[in-house]
Structures are given as C-alpha cells and as structure tokens.
Coordinates of C-alpha atoms in Angstrom, one line a residue:
Chain H
M1 CA -17.6 -5.7 -26.6
T2 CA -15.9 -8.4 -25.5
A3 CA -13.8 -7.6 -21.7
V4 CA -11.9 -10.3 -21.5
A5 CA -10.1 -12.0 -24.5
A6 CA -7.6 -14.3 -24.3
E7 CA -6.5 -16.8 -27.4
G8 CA -4.4 -20.0 -27.2
L9 CA -2.8 -19.3 -23.5
R10 CA 0.0 -21.3 -22.8
K11 CA 2.2 -21.1 -19.2
R12 CA 4.8 -24.0 -18.0
Y13 CA 5.8 -24.7 -14.6
G14 CA 8.6 -26.9 -14.5
D15 CA 6.7 -30.1 -15.8
T16 CA 3.4 -29.2 -14.7
E17 CA 1.7 -27.2 -17.8
A18 CA -0.8 -25.2 -16.2
L19 CA -2.1 -23.6 -19.1
A20 CA -1.9 -26.0 -22.3
G21 CA -3.8 -23.2 -25.0
L22 CA -6.4 -21.4 -23.5
D23 CA -9.2 -19.5 -24.8
L24 CA -11.8 -17.2 -23.1
E25 CA -14.1 -14.6 -24.3
V26 CA -16.7 -12.0 -22.1
P27 CA -18.7 -10.1 -22.7
A28 CA -18.9 -7.2 -21.3
G29 CA -20.7 -6.8 -18.2
S30 CA -21.7 -10.5 -18.0
V31 CA -20.3 -12.3 -15.0
H32 CA -18.3 -15.4 -16.2
G33 CA -17.3 -18.6 -13.9
L34 CA -14.1 -20.8 -14.7
L35 CA -15.1 -23.6 -13.3
G36 CA -12.5 -26.6 -12.6
P37 CA -11.0 -28.7 -10.0
N38 CA -7.6 -28.0 -7.7
G39 CA -4.4 -27.1 -10.3
A40 CA -6.9 -27.0 -13.3
G41 CA -5.6 -23.6 -13.9
K42 CA -7.8 -21.4 -13.2
T43 CA -5.7 -19.1 -10.9
T44 CA -2.9 -19.3 -13.4
A45 CA -5.0 -18.0 -16.1
V46 CA -6.3 -15.2 -13.5
R47 CA -2.8 -14.5 -12.7
V48 CA -2.1 -13.5 -16.2
L49 CA -5.1 -11.6 -17.0
T50 CA -4.3 -9.6 -13.9
T51 CA -1.0 -9.0 -15.5
L52 CA 0.9 -10.8 -12.3
T53 CA 2.8 -13.7 -14.8
R54 CA 3.7 -13.6 -17.9
P55 CA 2.2 -16.4 -20.8
D56 CA 4.5 -18.7 -22.4
G57 CA 2.2 -17.9 -25.7
G58 CA -1.4 -16.8 -26.6
T59 CA -2.5 -13.7 -26.3
A60 CA -4.9 -11.9 -24.2
T61 CA -6.7 -8.2 -23.9
V62 CA -8.1 -6.9 -20.9
A63 CA -10.8 -4.1 -21.1
G64 CA -9.0 -3.8 -24.9
H65 CA -5.4 -3.4 -23.1
D66 CA -2.8 -6.7 -24.2
V67 CA -1.8 -7.7 -20.7
V68 CA 1.9 -8.3 -22.3
R69 CA 2.6 -4.9 -23.9
D70 CA 0.5 -2.6 -21.7
P71 CA 0.1 -3.9 -18.4
V72 CA 0.1 -0.1 -16.9
R73 CA -2.9 0.3 -19.0
V74 CA -4.5 -3.0 -18.3
R75 CA -4.0 -2.6 -14.2
A76 CA -5.7 0.7 -14.5
R77 CA -9.1 -0.9 -15.2
I78 CA -9.0 -3.9 -13.8
G79 CA -10.0 -5.2 -9.7
L80 CA -8.3 -8.1 -8.6
V81 CA -9.7 -10.1 -5.2
G82 CA -7.5 -12.7 -5.0
Q83 CA -7.9 -16.6 -2.6
H84 CA -6.5 -14.4 0.3
A85 CA -8.6 -11.6 2.2
A86 CA -5.2 -9.7 0.9
V87 CA -5.6 -7.0 3.4
D88 CA -3.4 -4.8 6.6
E89 CA -4.4 -6.8 9.1
V90 CA -2.9 -4.4 11.3
L91 CA -4.5 -1.0 9.6
S92 CA -8.4 -0.4 10.3
G93 CA -11.3 -1.1 7.9
R94 CA -10.6 2.9 6.7
Q95 CA -6.8 3.1 6.8
N96 CA -5.9 0.2 4.5
L97 CA -9.1 1.8 2.1
V98 CA -7.9 5.2 2.2
M99 CA -4.2 3.3 1.4
F100 CA -5.2 1.5 -1.9
G101 CA -7.0 4.9 -2.5
R102 CA -3.6 6.9 -2.4
L103 CA -1.8 3.9 -4.1
Y104 CA -4.3 4.1 -7.2
H105 CA -3.4 7.7 -7.3
L106 CA -6.6 9.4 -6.1
G107 CA -5.3 12.5 -4.2
M108 CA -6.2 12.3 -0.2
R109 CA -9.6 14.0 -0.2
A110 CA -10.7 11.5 -2.8
A111 CA -9.0 8.7 -1.3
K112 CA -11.1 9.2 1.9
K113 CA -14.2 10.3 0.5
R114 CA -13.9 7.3 -1.6
A115 CA -13.3 4.8 1.1
D116 CA -16.1 6.5 2.8
E117 CA -18.8 5.4 0.1
L118 CA -16.8 1.8 -0.2
L119 CA -17.4 1.7 3.4
E120 CA -21.4 2.6 3.2
R121 CA -22.0 0.9 0.6
F122 CA -20.2 -2.9 1.7
R123 CA -21.8 -2.6 5.5
L124 CA -18.8 -1.5 6.8
T125 CA -19.5 1.7 8.3
E126 CA -19.5 0.5 12.1
A127 CA -16.5 -1.6 11.9
A128 CA -14.3 1.1 10.0
D129 CA -12.0 2.1 12.3
R130 CA -11.4 -1.6 14.0
T131 CA -8.7 -3.0 12.7
A132 CA -9.0 -5.2 10.1
G133 CA -7.5 -8.8 11.5
E134 CA -10.3 -8.4 14.4
Y135 CA -12.6 -8.5 10.9
S136 CA -14.5 -11.9 10.4
G137 CA -14.1 -13.8 7.8
G138 CA -16.8 -12.6 5.3
M139 CA -16.4 -9.2 6.8
R140 CA -12.6 -8.8 5.6
R141 CA -13.6 -10.6 2.0
R142 CA -15.9 -7.4 2.0
L143 CA -12.9 -5.0 2.9
D144 CA -10.9 -7.0 0.0
L145 CA -13.7 -6.5 -2.4
A146 CA -13.6 -3.1 -1.4
A147 CA -10.3 -2.3 -1.8
G148 CA -10.8 -4.2 -5.7
L149 CA -13.5 -1.9 -6.6
I150 CA -11.5 1.7 -5.6
L151 CA -11.5 2.9 -9.0
A152 CA -14.8 1.2 -10.1
P153 CA -13.0 -1.0 -12.6
P154 CA -15.1 -2.0 -15.6
V155 CA -13.6 -5.9 -15.1
L156 CA -13.3 -7.2 -11.6
F157 CA -11.8 -10.9 -10.8
L158 CA -12.3 -12.9 -8.2
D159 CA -10.9 -15.5 -7.6
E160 CA -12.1 -18.4 -5.1
P161 CA -13.8 -15.6 -3.6
T162 CA -15.7 -17.6 -1.3
T163 CA -13.2 -20.3 -0.3
G164 CA -13.0 -20.7 3.4
L165 CA -15.9 -18.8 4.3
D166 CA -19.2 -20.2 6.4
P167 CA -22.1 -20.3 4.4
R168 CA -23.0 -16.9 5.6
G169 CA -20.0 -15.3 4.7
R170 CA -20.8 -16.9 1.1
T171 CA -24.0 -15.0 0.9
E172 CA -22.4 -11.9 2.1
V173 CA -20.3 -12.2 -0.7
W174 CA -22.6 -13.7 -2.9
E175 CA -25.1 -10.6 -2.7
A176 CA -21.5 -8.0 -3.1
V177 CA -20.7 -9.5 -6.3
R178 CA -24.7 -8.8 -7.4
D179 CA -25.1 -5.7 -6.6
L180 CA -21.4 -5.0 -8.5
V181 CA -23.1 -6.4 -11.9
D182 CA -26.1 -5.0 -11.8
G183 CA -23.7 -1.5 -11.8
G184 CA -22.6 -2.9 -15.0
T185 CA -18.6 -4.2 -13.7
T186 CA -17.9 -7.4 -15.7
V187 CA -17.2 -10.3 -13.5
L188 CA -14.6 -13.2 -13.9
L189 CA -15.2 -15.2 -10.9
T190 CA -13.2 -19.0 -10.5
T191 CA -14.5 -21.3 -8.1
Q192 CA -14.8 -24.9 -7.1
Y193 CA -18.0 -24.3 -6.0
L194 CA -20.3 -25.6 -8.6
E195 CA -23.5 -23.7 -6.7
E196 CA -21.2 -20.5 -6.5
A197 CA -21.0 -20.3 -10.2
D198 CA -24.7 -21.6 -10.9
R199 CA -26.1 -18.9 -9.0
L200 CA -24.1 -16.2 -10.1
A201 CA -22.4 -16.8 -13.2
D202 CA -24.2 -16.2 -17.0
G203 CA -21.5 -17.9 -18.3
I204 CA -19.4 -20.8 -17.5
S205 CA -16.2 -22.3 -18.7
V206 CA -15.2 -25.1 -17.4
I207 CA -11.6 -26.1 -17.6
D208 CA -9.5 -29.3 -17.0
R209 CA -5.8 -29.4 -17.2
G210 CA -5.4 -26.1 -18.8
R211 CA -7.7 -26.0 -21.2
V212 CA -11.6 -25.1 -21.4
I213 CA -13.3 -28.5 -22.6
A214 CA -16.8 -26.7 -22.2
E215 CA -18.7 -23.5 -22.3
G216 CA -21.9 -22.3 -21.6
S217 CA -24.8 -21.3 -19.7
P218 CA -25.5 -23.4 -16.5
E219 CA -28.9 -24.1 -18.2
R220 CA -27.0 -25.2 -21.5
L221 CA -24.3 -27.3 -19.5
K222 CA -26.8 -29.6 -17.0
A223 CA -29.0 -29.8 -20.7
R224 CA -25.4 -31.2 -22.1
I225 CA -26.2 -34.3 -20.1
G226 CA -29.1 -35.0 -20.9
G227 CA -31.9 -33.3 -18.9
D228 CA -33.3 -34.7 -16.6
R229 CA -32.4 -37.8 -14.1
V230 CA -33.7 -40.5 -12.3
D231 CA -32.4 -41.4 -9.0
V232 CA -32.5 -44.9 -6.8
V233 CA -31.1 -45.5 -3.1
V234 CA -31.2 -48.7 -2.3
A235 CA -32.0 -50.3 1.0
D236 CA -28.5 -52.2 1.0
P237 CA -25.3 -52.4 -0.2
E238 CA -25.9 -55.8 -2.0
A239 CA -28.6 -54.1 -4.6
V240 CA -26.6 -51.6 -5.4
A241 CA -25.0 -53.7 -8.7
G242 CA -28.8 -54.7 -8.9
A243 CA -30.1 -51.4 -9.2
A244 CA -27.3 -50.6 -11.9
A245 CA -28.2 -53.1 -14.0
V246 CA -32.0 -52.5 -14.1
V247 CA -31.2 -48.2 -14.4
R248 CA -28.9 -49.1 -17.0
R249 CA -31.8 -51.1 -19.3
V250 CA -34.3 -48.7 -18.6
T251 CA -32.3 -45.3 -19.4
G252 CA -30.0 -47.3 -22.3
A253 CA -27.4 -45.1 -20.2
E254 CA -24.6 -46.1 -18.0
P255 CA -25.7 -45.0 -14.4
D256 CA -23.4 -43.3 -12.0
V257 CA -22.8 -45.2 -9.1
D258 CA -21.8 -44.0 -5.5
E259 CA -21.5 -46.6 -3.3
E260 CA -21.0 -45.2 0.0
A261 CA -24.2 -43.1 -0.4
L262 CA -25.9 -46.4 -2.5
R263 CA -26.8 -44.2 -5.0
V264 CA -27.6 -45.1 -9.0
G265 CA -28.3 -42.7 -11.5
A266 CA -28.7 -41.1 -14.7
P267 CA -30.3 -39.5 -17.5
V268 CA -33.9 -39.8 -18.5
S269 CA -35.4 -38.5 -21.8
D270 CA -39.0 -39.3 -20.9
R271 CA -40.0 -37.8 -17.1
A272 CA -42.6 -39.6 -16.6
A273 CA -42.6 -42.9 -18.3
S274 CA -38.7 -44.0 -17.2
L275 CA -39.9 -43.4 -13.8
T276 CA -42.3 -45.4 -13.7
E277 CA -41.0 -48.3 -15.7
T278 CA -38.0 -48.1 -13.6
V279 CA -40.3 -48.3 -10.6
R280 CA -41.5 -51.9 -12.1
A281 CA -38.4 -52.9 -13.6
L282 CA -36.9 -52.4 -9.6
D283 CA -39.6 -53.8 -8.4
A284 CA -39.6 -57.1 -11.0
A285 CA -36.1 -57.9 -10.0
G286 CA -36.5 -57.1 -6.2
V287 CA -34.2 -54.5 -5.7
P288 CA -35.3 -53.4 -2.1
V289 CA -35.7 -49.3 -2.6
A290 CA -35.2 -47.0 0.0
D291 CA -35.5 -43.5 -2.8
I292 CA -36.1 -42.8 -5.7
A293 CA -36.8 -39.6 -7.8
L294 CA -36.4 -37.4 -10.4
R295 CA -34.5 -34.4 -10.5
R296 CA -31.9 -31.9 -12.7
P297 CA -28.7 -33.2 -12.5
T298 CA -26.9 -30.2 -10.4
L299 CA -23.5 -29.1 -11.8
D300 CA -21.4 -31.2 -9.9
E301 CA -22.5 -34.0 -12.4
V302 CA -22.4 -32.0 -15.8
F303 CA -19.0 -31.4 -13.9
L304 CA -17.6 -35.0 -13.4
H305 CA -19.4 -35.8 -16.8
L306 CA -16.9 -33.7 -18.7
T307 CA -13.8 -34.3 -16.8
E308 CA -14.1 -37.8 -17.1
S309 CA -15.1 -38.0 -21.0
E310 CA -12.4 -36.3 -23.2
E311 CA -14.3 -37.1 -26.1
V312 CA -16.8 -34.1 -25.4
P313 CA -16.6 -31.4 -27.7
A314 CA -15.0 -28.1 -26.7
Chain L
M1 CA 6.9 -7.4 -15.6
I2 CA 8.5 -5.3 -18.9
S3 CA 8.6 -1.7 -18.2
A4 CA 5.6 0.5 -19.0
P5 CA 5.2 2.5 -21.8
A6 CA 5.4 6.7 -22.0
G7 CA 2.2 7.9 -20.8
G8 CA 0.9 4.5 -19.1
G9 CA 0.9 6.1 -16.0
A10 CA 2.7 4.9 -13.0
T11 CA 6.3 5.3 -13.9
G12 CA 8.8 7.7 -13.3
V13 CA 10.7 9.0 -10.0
R14 CA 7.5 11.3 -8.9
W15 CA 5.5 8.1 -8.3
T16 CA 8.1 6.0 -7.0
V17 CA 8.7 9.1 -4.5
I18 CA 4.9 9.6 -3.8
D19 CA 3.6 5.9 -3.7
G20 CA 6.8 4.6 -1.4
W21 CA 6.2 8.1 0.8
T22 CA 2.2 6.0 1.2
L23 CA 3.8 2.3 1.8
T24 CA 6.1 4.2 4.4
R25 CA 3.1 6.1 5.9
R26 CA 1.4 2.7 6.1
A27 CA 4.4 1.6 8.3
L28 CA 4.4 4.3 10.6
A29 CA 0.6 3.8 10.9
H30 CA 1.7 0.2 12.2
W31 CA 3.6 1.9 14.6
A32 CA 0.3 4.0 16.3
R33 CA -1.9 1.4 16.1
R34 CA 0.5 -1.5 18.0
P35 CA 2.8 0.8 20.1
G36 CA 3.6 -2.2 21.7
E37 CA 5.1 -4.2 19.7
M38 CA 7.4 -0.7 18.3
V39 CA 8.2 -0.2 22.3
A40 CA 9.5 -4.3 22.7
G41 CA 11.5 -4.2 19.9
L42 CA 13.2 -0.7 20.2
L43 CA 14.0 -2.6 23.7
F44 CA 15.6 -5.5 23.1
P45 CA 18.9 -4.7 22.0
V46 CA 18.7 -2.1 25.1
M47 CA 18.3 -5.7 26.9
V48 CA 21.2 -7.4 25.4
V49 CA 23.3 -4.4 26.2
V50 CA 22.5 -4.4 29.9
M51 CA 23.0 -8.0 30.1
M52 CA 26.5 -7.7 28.2
G53 CA 28.0 -5.1 29.7
Y54 CA 26.8 -6.0 33.7
L55 CA 26.8 -9.8 33.5
F56 CA 29.7 -10.5 31.7
G57 CA 31.2 -7.2 31.5
G58 CA 33.2 -7.4 35.1
Q59 CA 34.8 -10.9 33.8
M60 CA 35.5 -9.0 30.4
D61 CA 39.2 -7.0 29.9
V62 CA 39.5 -5.1 26.6
P63 CA 42.8 -6.1 25.3
G64 CA 44.2 -3.0 24.4
G65 CA 42.8 -1.5 27.8
G66 CA 39.7 0.5 28.2
D67 CA 36.3 0.3 30.0
Y68 CA 34.4 -3.1 28.9
R69 CA 30.9 -0.9 28.6
E70 CA 32.6 1.9 26.2
F71 CA 34.4 -1.0 24.2
I72 CA 30.8 -2.6 23.4
M73 CA 28.6 0.3 22.9
P74 CA 29.5 0.6 19.1
G75 CA 29.3 -3.1 18.6
M76 CA 25.7 -3.2 20.1
F77 CA 24.7 -0.2 17.6
A78 CA 25.8 -2.2 15.1
M79 CA 23.9 -4.8 16.4
T80 CA 20.5 -3.0 16.9
M81 CA 21.4 -2.5 13.2
V82 CA 21.8 -6.1 12.1
F83 CA 19.1 -7.2 14.3
G84 CA 16.9 -5.2 12.0
I85 CA 17.1 -7.1 9.0
E86 CA 14.4 -9.8 11.3
A87 CA 11.5 -6.4 10.7
T88 CA 12.1 -6.6 7.1
F89 CA 11.7 -9.9 6.6
A90 CA 8.5 -10.1 8.4
A91 CA 7.0 -7.2 7.0
V92 CA 7.4 -8.6 3.1
A93 CA 7.1 -12.2 4.0
G94 CA 4.0 -11.2 5.5
D95 CA 3.0 -9.3 2.9
A96 CA 3.5 -11.9 0.3
A97 CA 2.0 -14.8 2.3
K98 CA -1.2 -12.3 3.0
G99 CA -1.4 -12.1 -0.7
V100 CA -0.7 -8.2 0.2
T101 CA 1.9 -8.1 -2.8
D102 CA 0.4 -9.3 -5.4
R103 CA -2.4 -7.0 -4.6
F104 CA 0.2 -4.4 -5.7
R105 CA 1.1 -5.6 -8.2
S106 CA -1.6 -5.9 -9.9
M107 CA -2.4 -2.3 -9.0
P108 CA -0.8 1.2 -11.7
M109 CA 1.1 2.0 -8.9
A110 CA 5.1 2.9 -9.0
P111 CA 6.1 -0.8 -9.1
S112 CA 9.6 -0.1 -7.5
A113 CA 7.9 2.2 -4.8
V114 CA 7.2 -1.3 -2.4
V115 CA 10.5 -1.3 -1.9
V116 CA 11.4 1.7 -1.7
G117 CA 8.4 2.6 0.9
R118 CA 10.2 -0.9 2.7
A119 CA 13.6 0.9 3.4
A120 CA 12.8 4.6 4.1
A121 CA 9.9 2.8 7.0
D122 CA 12.9 0.2 7.9
L123 CA 15.3 3.3 7.8
L124 CA 13.2 5.7 10.2
Y125 CA 12.7 2.8 12.9
S126 CA 16.5 1.9 12.6
V127 CA 16.7 6.0 13.1
A128 CA 14.7 5.3 16.9
G129 CA 16.3 2.1 17.3
L130 CA 19.6 4.0 18.0
A131 CA 18.6 7.0 19.7
V132 CA 17.2 4.5 22.0
M133 CA 20.5 2.7 22.3
V134 CA 22.5 6.2 22.4
V135 CA 20.4 7.2 25.5
C136 CA 21.3 3.8 27.2
G137 CA 24.8 3.9 26.0
L138 CA 25.3 7.4 27.5
A139 CA 23.3 6.3 30.8
M140 CA 25.9 3.6 31.3
G141 CA 28.9 6.0 30.8
W142 CA 29.7 5.5 27.2
R143 CA 30.6 8.9 25.2
W144 CA 32.3 9.6 21.9
H145 CA 35.5 11.5 22.6
D146 CA 36.6 12.9 18.9
G147 CA 33.8 15.7 18.5
V148 CA 30.5 15.6 17.0
P149 CA 30.8 15.6 13.3
A150 CA 32.8 12.4 13.4
A151 CA 29.9 10.8 16.0
L152 CA 27.7 11.7 13.2
A153 CA 30.1 10.1 10.9
A154 CA 29.7 7.3 12.9
F155 CA 26.3 7.3 13.1
G156 CA 25.7 7.3 9.4
L157 CA 28.1 4.8 8.9
L158 CA 25.5 2.5 11.0
L159 CA 22.3 3.4 9.4
L160 CA 24.3 2.6 6.0
L161 CA 24.9 -0.7 7.3
R162 CA 21.3 -0.8 8.0
F163 CA 20.4 0.1 4.7
A164 CA 22.2 -2.6 3.2
L165 CA 20.9 -4.9 5.0
V166 CA 17.1 -3.8 3.9
W167 CA 18.0 -5.8 -0.2
P168 CA 18.5 -9.2 1.7
G169 CA 16.2 -9.1 3.8
I170 CA 13.4 -8.1 1.1
Y171 CA 15.2 -10.8 -1.2
L172 CA 15.3 -13.4 1.5
A173 CA 11.9 -12.6 2.1
L174 CA 11.0 -13.1 -1.0
L175 CA 12.5 -16.3 -1.3
A176 CA 11.2 -18.1 2.0
K177 CA 8.2 -20.4 1.9
G178 CA 6.5 -18.2 4.3
P179 CA 6.8 -16.0 7.6
E180 CA 7.5 -18.7 9.4
S181 CA 11.1 -18.9 8.2
L182 CA 11.8 -16.1 10.3
V183 CA 12.9 -18.1 13.0
A184 CA 16.4 -19.1 10.6
V185 CA 16.8 -15.7 9.8
Q186 CA 16.8 -15.1 13.5
I187 CA 18.7 -17.7 14.1
L188 CA 21.3 -16.4 11.0
V189 CA 21.5 -13.8 12.7
W190 CA 23.5 -14.6 15.9
P191 CA 26.0 -15.6 14.9
V192 CA 26.7 -13.0 12.5
V193 CA 26.5 -11.0 15.6
F194 CA 28.9 -12.7 17.9
L195 CA 31.4 -14.0 15.0
S196 CA 32.4 -10.2 15.0
S197 CA 34.6 -8.0 17.0
A198 CA 31.8 -6.4 18.5
L199 CA 31.5 -8.1 21.8
V200 CA 35.1 -9.2 21.8
A201 CA 38.4 -8.9 20.7
P202 CA 39.0 -11.6 17.0
G203 CA 42.5 -12.0 18.5
T204 CA 41.2 -13.8 21.0
M205 CA 39.1 -16.5 19.3
P206 CA 41.2 -19.4 17.8
G207 CA 43.1 -18.4 14.8
W208 CA 41.0 -19.0 11.2
L209 CA 38.0 -18.0 13.3
G210 CA 39.2 -14.8 14.1
A211 CA 39.9 -14.4 10.6
V212 CA 36.3 -14.5 9.6
A213 CA 35.3 -12.5 12.3
E214 CA 37.9 -9.7 11.6
W215 CA 36.2 -9.8 7.7
N216 CA 32.5 -9.7 8.9
P217 CA 31.0 -6.9 7.4
M218 CA 29.5 -6.1 10.7
S219 CA 33.5 -6.1 12.4
A220 CA 34.1 -3.7 9.5
T221 CA 30.8 -0.8 10.8
V222 CA 32.1 -1.5 14.4
T223 CA 36.0 -0.7 14.1
A224 CA 35.1 2.3 12.0
C225 CA 32.8 3.3 14.8
R226 CA 34.8 3.0 17.4
D227 CA 37.6 5.2 15.7
L228 CA 35.1 7.7 15.1
F229 CA 33.6 8.0 18.3
G230 CA 37.5 7.9 20.3
D231 CA 36.5 4.7 22.1
P232 CA 38.6 1.7 23.0
T233 CA 39.4 -0.7 20.3
V234 CA 41.2 -4.1 19.3
T235 CA 43.9 -4.1 16.7
G236 CA 43.2 -6.8 14.4
T237 CA 45.8 -8.6 12.3
S238 CA 44.2 -8.9 9.2
W239 CA 44.0 -6.0 5.7
A240 CA 39.8 -5.6 6.9
A241 CA 41.0 -5.1 10.7
G242 CA 43.5 -2.4 9.6
H243 CA 40.7 -1.0 7.3
G244 CA 38.1 -0.4 9.0
L245 CA 36.7 2.8 7.6
L246 CA 36.6 1.7 4.1
M247 CA 35.6 -1.7 4.7
A248 CA 32.7 -0.7 6.6
L249 CA 32.0 1.7 3.6
A250 CA 32.3 -0.9 1.2
W251 CA 30.2 -3.7 2.5
P252 CA 28.2 -2.1 2.6
L253 CA 27.5 -0.6 -1.1
A254 CA 28.8 -4.8 -1.8
I255 CA 26.1 -6.0 -0.1
T256 CA 23.6 -2.9 -1.6
A257 CA 25.0 -3.3 -5.4
V258 CA 24.3 -7.6 -4.9
F259 CA 20.9 -7.6 -3.5
L260 CA 19.0 -4.5 -4.4
P261 CA 19.0 -5.5 -8.4
L262 CA 17.8 -9.2 -7.1
S263 CA 15.2 -8.2 -4.3
V264 CA 14.3 -5.9 -7.5
R265 CA 13.9 -8.5 -9.9
R266 CA 12.6 -11.1 -7.8
Y267 CA 9.6 -8.2 -6.8
R268 CA 9.2 -8.3 -10.2
D269 CA 9.1 -11.9 -11.2
R270 CA 7.4 -13.3 -8.5
G271 CA 4.9 -16.4 -9.1
R272 CA 6.8 -16.2 -13.0

C-alpha cells in the first residue's frame, strides 16, 4: 500500500522553480523524511500534498485520493503540522482541541472526549486549561501535533516539526512521532536536521532544487559514500594541506577539508589497514597530528556529498 | 481551491453556518479569556468622544445651529464602526502569520466558514461597541428625536457600514506581510474619520477637500444617521451630501461587492 505518491510535481513562483518534477513514494505505515537545505522545495511539496497549493504540473495522491481533483477527501484523511505551532494562543489547550474537533465535524460530546484523550496522550492534561500562549515551545508543538491528530488521520505531514525547539522539546516531539508510527500512522516529515531524519525515518528522499537527488534508507544513503571514514585533525593550520595530500594518496579519494576545524576526512574501504597506513604516512611526512579516528559517516556528509556532486544518480 | 465534489464533505450552506458558528464562538471565547482587551477596545471611542465633545466642543459651532455634542454623536458612532476594521485586520493577519489559517485550509471544513465566522464575530463586537457609545451619548445629552423605528434604521445603517468594512479588512490582512502592518491600517483610518462630516462641516474645509469629505463613505452614513435621529446636521453642496441615505446604502454595498469576492479569493488562493 502506498500512502503518498507523487509523480513529476512542478510548481513555479515567479522565477523560482520550487518543484522541478518531484517524484515520491511513501509506503503506508512508514516514516519518510524529506531532507534538504532551505529553499530546496520541501515546504512546497508538503503544501501541494496537503492541498494548500495547486501544482503547475504532475500528479499526487494521498491516502488514495488525488490532491487536485479531490481535495476535500484528502483533507479528511490527513493531519498537517506546519512550521508554526498553528494553535490559537488566546484559548486554552483544551479549547483549541475542542474547536478543531468541531471543525473536523465531530459532535460537541465527541470533540470534548477526543480533546481529553489527546491531552492525556500528549501529557498536557495538567496544562489543559491554561492559555496556550503561555506553554513552552515543546508543549505548544505537542498541542499542535494533537490538533493534527484529531481524526486519527492515516497520513500525517510534519513540516520541520522541531525547528526552533530546544533539545528537550525536540526529544518530546520525537517521542510523540514514534508513538504515532507505532499506532500505524504514515508520517511524511521534512527536516533540515539530518539527525532527525536519521532517528525517525525508515526512508529518506534527499531534495535539492525541487527534485529528489537520492533516495533510500538512512543506512543505504550512508553506505553510498563509502562506508567508513578516516578523520584526521592536525595541530596547526599550515599542516592542513599536507594532511590532505597524505589522505588523498592513502585513500585514493578526494578528501573533505574543513579549514576551520583543521580536519581532513575521506571514505576508506579497508578499516584497520587504512587507519594504520594513514598514521604511518602522516608520520613519515612530518604532519603534526592532534587526533585521528575511524568512524561511520554522518548524514550531513552524505547530504553535502549528494548536493555537491550532481552526477550522483537519483 | 476548486469546489469540492458532491458528497465530498464540508460544502454547502449547512456546514458554512455550523463551522462559521464554531469560529464565532472562538472569538467569544477570546473575549471571555481576555476581558481587559475587550473592554479597552470598547472604551477607546468613549475617550475620543469625551475629548471631542468637552475639549474641542466649547469652541465649535454647528453651521446650521444646534448642540455640537449632539452633532458629533452620529459621527462618533460611525467612527466606532470604522475603527472596527482594525480589529478585523488584526485577527485575520494574526491567524495568517501563526499558520492557523493554513491549518483551517488543510481541514475538511467549509472554506467560506472562516470569513463568515469572522464577519459574525466582528458584527457582534460592533453591536456591543455601539451599545456602549449609545449609553455614553445619552449621558452627554444626545437624543434621537424622530422615534424608535427611525433610530433603529440608523443603527442598521451603522452596522451595514461595519459589515462592509469586514471585507477590505480581511483582504488587506491576507495581502499584508504580517500583523505588524496593523500600524499602517491604524494610520490610514484617521484621515478617513477626520476627512468626513463626522466632526466638522465639510463646508468649512477648502473646496476640494470639502468635496472629498462629502463623498467619503463615512460621511454618507453620518449624514443619513443625523437625518434619521433628527440630530443637528449640515447641508452640503455636492450630490453625495444631498443624497445621504442613498449613499449610506450604496457605499457599503459597493464596498462589499468589490471586497467580499476579493477576500474570499485571496483566502482560497493563499500561497498559490
């Protein structure tokens, strides 16, 4: 079963091509991450899929219904949690949920019952009658999530759900999302935080300039730039170039150089042997080394790698 | 968004009314939770009328004769209605900036309910505002002289003006970059109030300015209300000044005819 399917979505705002033929397929019951820098088209993609914006071209279905031809049916099957905590800040948390429940056409009794359930589930029962504007960032986000879940929608869209939250608020939102997925909800999540996608998503689509440039599980994407990496941190700025030359020679790959952190890193194929050889070669070349380590690549590196080299097949 | 197919859910008058009422109740809940803000909003026009009536009033003569405080009361009623556009703007721009508008748009509710609910809430608030001003006017010696039906007709015209201003309020709020633009609206409202027959006779202004004042939609409502209340009034030279009642109906209807479709379209096409 496919919960979200998009084919060749296009959307242009003036001179900017926000979506340039975006394809997407999200299996039901999974968490899918849309990963990309600011302006890559993530939010536009979510706006099209949630019927807020009409695409210039391409097709998309959500929970089996076409977003352009049948927006009302789509709206009855989705929840949207946007970049703002879109709640009424004057009303209490409970009043917010009852109001949204009424607008989802629950009866008054059902809306109140659902509000109580969601307040309990998102640990807001104690704060239920306080003004939502006085909530902490994490609490407001949880209320926002709760409002998106009133109908227990089969598909939930989260557009950068943890942007602007402190680490504690972020953890709270992550826990809430995991609970949802355990309950069978399909989640499409956009994020700039690779850590977030890594932790939550079963599948990731990396987006750049309105197109998907890579797709797969976090593990597969990481494997794609060569598994393990060797990282060398040198002791002084003048040694960076020398270290880069050594790493290039030993690994046979073009190293990533971070001048500020005095760090040179490159993918390696043979873990232990490469490490030993790098240490020896650096020593022989007289490069002053502060630290050297072998590690798995982060999604950040995968991302930089993918967005910098356009020849990577999608 | 294109209209929903039959059986698709929240279309039709029924859901517009039900969802609109839910949103009107939301505004009522705001007043209950923030009574201070509401009371301050209701009392601000009272402050203006006391200032105008007692600070400036002593120096003012009504050209056709009559009490200045009685002369300005219909103008102050209309001013209260015109100030209401700020409340409409602030509420709509706030929702848009906080993403609440987009949440509504992503929900299976009647799309028209958002503007209907806003209009109903704003009218309720304006009825309260008008009631406060009437009490204030009565305390200051203002009276209606031509019977209750004529007075009710005048109040109807005032609320019609307020209703008409809901739509440019929504439209401008959805057009604006953010709630901060409220300042611009507040600044624009003052010339509309002062460049009218609300406080002074347009005949005392330089010719062209007087003509602008006489054609001001607010002047039309003020002139018609003075006639209906039997309060002191001024006679103007322009066609508009001579047809106050007609203009008091035509202006609001014209404003509504232009801005209601514009605001509904703006709401539907947000972020297109």
